[in-house]
PDB file of C-alpha atoms in Angstrom:
ATOM      1  CA  UNK A   1       0.000   0.000   0.000  1.00  0.00           C
ATOM      2  CA  UNK A   2       1.430   3.378  -0.957  1.00  0.00           C
ATOM      3  CA  UNK A   3       1.110   6.494   1.128  1.00  0.00           C
ATOM      4  CA  UNK A   4      -1.546   8.871  -0.103  1.00  0.00           C
ATOM      5  CA  UNK A   5       0.808  11.754   0.723  1.00  0.00           C
ATOM      6  CA  UNK A   6       4.363  10.815  -0.221  1.00  0.00           C
ATOM      7  CA  UNK A   7       5.767  13.851   1.630  1.00  0.00           C
ATOM      8  CA  UNK A   8       5.061  12.276   5.022  1.00  0.00           C
ATOM      9  CA  UNK A   9       7.961  11.082   7.078  1.00  0.00           C
ATOM     10  CA  UNK A  10       7.021   8.395   9.561  1.00  0.00           C
ATOM     11  CA  UNK A  11       5.075   5.264  10.249  1.00  0.00           C
ATOM     12  CA  UNK A  12       2.381   4.204  12.691  1.00  0.00           C
ATOM     13  CA  UNK A  13       2.957   1.882  15.667  1.00  0.00           C
ATOM     14  CA  UNK A  14      -0.224   0.527  17.266  1.00  0.00           C
ATOM     15  CA  UNK A  15       0.225  -0.760  20.804  1.00  0.00           C
ATOM     16  CA  UNK A  16      -1.290  -4.071  21.779  1.00  0.00           C
ATOM     17  CA  UNK A  17      -4.320  -4.288  22.189  1.00  0.00           C
ATOM     18  CA  UNK A  18      -6.255  -1.005  22.152  1.00  0.00           C
ATOM     19  CA  UNK A  19      -3.934   0.870  19.829  1.00  0.00           C
ATOM     20  CA  UNK A  20      -4.058  -1.742  17.066  1.00  0.00           C
ATOM     21  CA  UNK A  21      -7.568  -1.044  15.708  1.00  0.00           C
ATOM     22  CA  UNK A  22      -6.944   2.719  15.805  1.00  0.00           C
ATOM     23  CA  UNK A  23      -3.575   2.355  14.070  1.00  0.00           C
ATOM     24  CA  UNK A  24      -5.145   0.071  11.462  1.00  0.00           C
ATOM     25  CA  UNK A  25      -7.899   2.589  10.712  1.00  0.00           C
ATOM     26  CA  UNK A  26      -5.360   5.421  10.433  1.00  0.00           C
ATOM     27  CA  UNK A  27      -3.191   3.345   8.126  1.00  0.00           C
ATOM     28  CA  UNK A  28      -6.129   2.446   5.885  1.00  0.00           C
ATOM     29  CA  UNK A  29      -7.249   6.066   5.686  1.00  0.00           C
ATOM     30  CA  UNK A  30      -3.814   7.632   5.121  1.00  0.00           C
ATOM     31  CA  UNK A  31      -1.809   4.899   3.470  1.00  0.00           C
ATOM     32  CA  UNK A  32       0.898   5.234   6.131  1.00  0.00           C
ATOM     33  CA  UNK A  33       2.495   1.840   6.910  1.00  0.00           C
ATOM     34  CA  UNK A  34       1.650   0.317  10.285  1.00  0.00           C
ATOM     35  CA  UNK A  35       3.433  -1.948  12.736  1.00  0.00           C
ATOM     36  CA  UNK A  36       1.754  -3.719  15.646  1.00  0.00           C
ATOM     37  CA  UNK A  37       3.763  -3.482  18.850  1.00  0.00           C
ATOM     38  CA  UNK A  38       3.430  -6.301  21.357  1.00  0.00           C
ATOM     39  CA  UNK A  39       3.949  -5.884  25.081  1.00  0.00           C
ATOM     40  CA  UNK A  40       6.253  -8.887  24.905  1.00  0.00           C
ATOM     41  CA  UNK A  41       7.531 -10.872  21.923  1.00  0.00           C
ATOM     42  CA  UNK A  42       5.775 -14.223  21.643  1.00  0.00           C
ATOM     43  CA  UNK A  43       7.876 -17.342  22.003  1.00  0.00           C
ATOM     44  CA  UNK A  44       6.370 -18.886  18.863  1.00  0.00           C
ATOM     45  CA  UNK A  45       5.566 -17.789  15.318  1.00  0.00           C
ATOM     46  CA  UNK A  46       7.799 -14.922  14.222  1.00  0.00           C
ATOM     47  CA  UNK A  47       8.862 -14.165  17.815  1.00  0.00           C
ATOM     48  CA  UNK A  48       8.913 -10.459  16.948  1.00  0.00           C
ATOM     49  CA  UNK A  49       8.113  -7.593  19.259  1.00  0.00           C
ATOM     50  CA  UNK A  50       6.977  -5.451  16.310  1.00  0.00           C
ATOM     51  CA  UNK A  51       4.874  -7.184  13.648  1.00  0.00           C
ATOM     52  CA  UNK A  52       4.636  -5.607  10.220  1.00  0.00           C
ATOM     53  CA  UNK A  53       7.043  -3.155   8.643  1.00  0.00           C
ATOM     54  CA  UNK A  54      10.719  -3.050   9.567  1.00  0.00           C
ATOM     55  CA  UNK A  55      11.098  -0.095  11.959  1.00  0.00           C
ATOM     56  CA  UNK A  56      14.882   0.192  11.872  1.00  0.00           C
ATOM     57  CA  UNK A  57      15.837   3.797  11.098  1.00  0.00           C
ATOM     58  CA  UNK A  58      12.202   4.902  10.762  1.00  0.00           C
ATOM     59  CA  UNK A  59      10.194   7.509  12.657  1.00  0.00           C
ATOM     60  CA  UNK A  60       7.330   5.736  14.399  1.00  0.00           C
ATOM     61  CA  UNK A  61       4.356   7.505  15.976  1.00  0.00           C
ATOM     62  CA  UNK A  62       2.956   5.368  18.796  1.00  0.00           C
ATOM     63  CA  UNK A  63      -0.830   5.001  18.778  1.00  0.00           C
ATOM     64  CA  UNK A  64      -2.615   4.086  22.026  1.00  0.00           C
ATOM     65  CA  UNK A  65      -6.258   4.127  22.996  1.00  0.00           C
ATOM     66  CA  UNK A  66      -5.951   5.254  26.628  1.00  0.00           C
ATOM     67  CA  UNK A  67      -3.101   6.862  28.566  1.00  0.00           C
ATOM     68  CA  UNK A  68      -3.213   6.939  32.360  1.00  0.00           C
ATOM     69  CA  UNK A  69       0.377   6.965  33.638  1.00  0.00           C
ATOM     70  CA  UNK A  70       2.122   6.547  30.281  1.00  0.00           C
ATOM     71  CA  UNK A  71       4.046   3.558  31.620  1.00  0.00           C
ATOM     72  CA  UNK A  72       3.247   1.107  28.820  1.00  0.00           C
ATOM     73  CA  UNK A  73       3.848   3.754  26.177  1.00  0.00           C
ATOM     74  CA  UNK A  74       7.300   4.471  27.606  1.00  0.00           C
ATOM     75  CA  UNK A  75       8.153   0.749  27.778  1.00  0.00           C
ATOM     76  CA  UNK A  76       7.002   0.204  24.190  1.00  0.00           C
ATOM     77  CA  UNK A  77       8.867   3.297  23.004  1.00  0.00           C
ATOM     78  CA  UNK A  78      12.053   1.921  24.546  1.00  0.00           C
ATOM     79  CA  UNK A  79      11.433  -1.481  22.933  1.00  0.00           C
ATOM     80  CA  UNK A  80      10.934   0.176  19.525  1.00  0.00           C
ATOM     81  CA  UNK A  81      14.116   2.210  19.996  1.00  0.00           C
ATOM     82  CA  UNK A  82      16.002  -1.014  20.745  1.00  0.00           C
ATOM     83  CA  UNK A  83      14.678  -2.292  17.385  1.00  0.00           C
ATOM     84  CA  UNK A  84      16.214   0.797  15.748  1.00  0.00           C
ATOM     85  CA  UNK A  85      13.114   3.007  15.501  1.00  0.00           C
ATOM     86  CA  UNK A  86      13.010   6.723  16.244  1.00  0.00           C
ATOM     87  CA  UNK A  87      10.083   7.477  18.570  1.00  0.00           C
ATOM     88  CA  UNK A  88       9.180  11.094  19.332  1.00  0.00           C
ATOM     89  CA  UNK A  89       5.397  11.216  19.005  1.00  0.00           C
ATOM     90  CA  UNK A  90       2.447   9.572  20.708  1.00  0.00           C
ATOM     91  CA  UNK A  91      -1.180   9.872  19.702  1.00  0.00           C
ATOM     92  CA  UNK A  92      -3.894   8.652  22.054  1.00  0.00           C
ATOM     93  CA  UNK A  93      -7.674   8.859  22.142  1.00  0.00           C
ATOM     94  CA  UNK A  94      -8.345   9.204  25.873  1.00  0.00           C
ATOM     95  CA  UNK A  95      -6.175  10.889  28.474  1.00  0.00           C
ATOM     96  CA  UNK A  96      -7.315   9.680  31.898  1.00  0.00           C
ATOM     97  CA  UNK A  97      -4.891  11.639  34.045  1.00  0.00           C
ATOM     98  CA  UNK A  98      -2.487  14.535  33.591  1.00  0.00           C
ATOM     99  CA  UNK A  99       0.212  12.284  35.074  1.00  0.00           C
ATOM    100  CA  UNK A 100       0.421  10.343  31.792  1.00  0.00           C
ATOM    101  CA  UNK A 101       1.139  13.475  29.773  1.00  0.00           C
ATOM    102  CA  UNK A 102       3.608  14.700  32.401  1.00  0.00           C
ATOM    103  CA  UNK A 103       5.516  11.393  32.370  1.00  0.00           C
ATOM    104  CA  UNK A 104       5.709  11.346  28.573  1.00  0.00           C
ATOM    105  CA  UNK A 105       6.816  14.982  28.349  1.00  0.00           C
ATOM    106  CA  UNK A 106       9.705  14.226  30.734  1.00  0.00           C
ATOM    107  CA  UNK A 107      11.040  11.988  27.989  1.00  0.00           C
ATOM    108  CA  UNK A 108      10.558  14.686  25.317  1.00  0.00           C
ATOM    109  CA  UNK A 109       7.668  12.908  23.662  1.00  0.00           C
ATOM    110  CA  UNK A 110       4.956  15.004  22.023  1.00  0.00           C
ATOM    111  CA  UNK A 111       1.498  13.838  23.074  1.00  0.00           C
ATOM    112  CA  UNK A 112      -1.229  15.124  20.768  1.00  0.00           C
ATOM    113  CA  UNK A 113      -4.638  13.818  21.794  1.00  0.00           C
ATOM    114  CA  UNK A 114      -7.659  12.890  19.740  1.00  0.00           C
ATOM    115  CA  UNK A 115     -10.764  13.370  21.839  1.00  0.00           C
TER     116      UNK A 115
END
């Protein structure tokens, strides 16, 4: 699938489980490639932490449904970075507590919200 806007620089990373349907919808609408990010690599099948596109050297925007403390987002961002991805943006649908935004901003991550 080709990007509808070839000037874009970045890919979409949907976090397991809630971020995956949102990331899929965004990818279908925009043509931006998507990767599904597991909380932990499975011990069978491909055994990959990130299923889909190769993230090495790519900008990946993390997509999550709900952010409360930001803990899982930070863990997944670190995992993606260890796979060679560049992670500087997070997009979430629901922000439960300010603490989540505060924790993410400490790590210089932009947190635009869709409400």
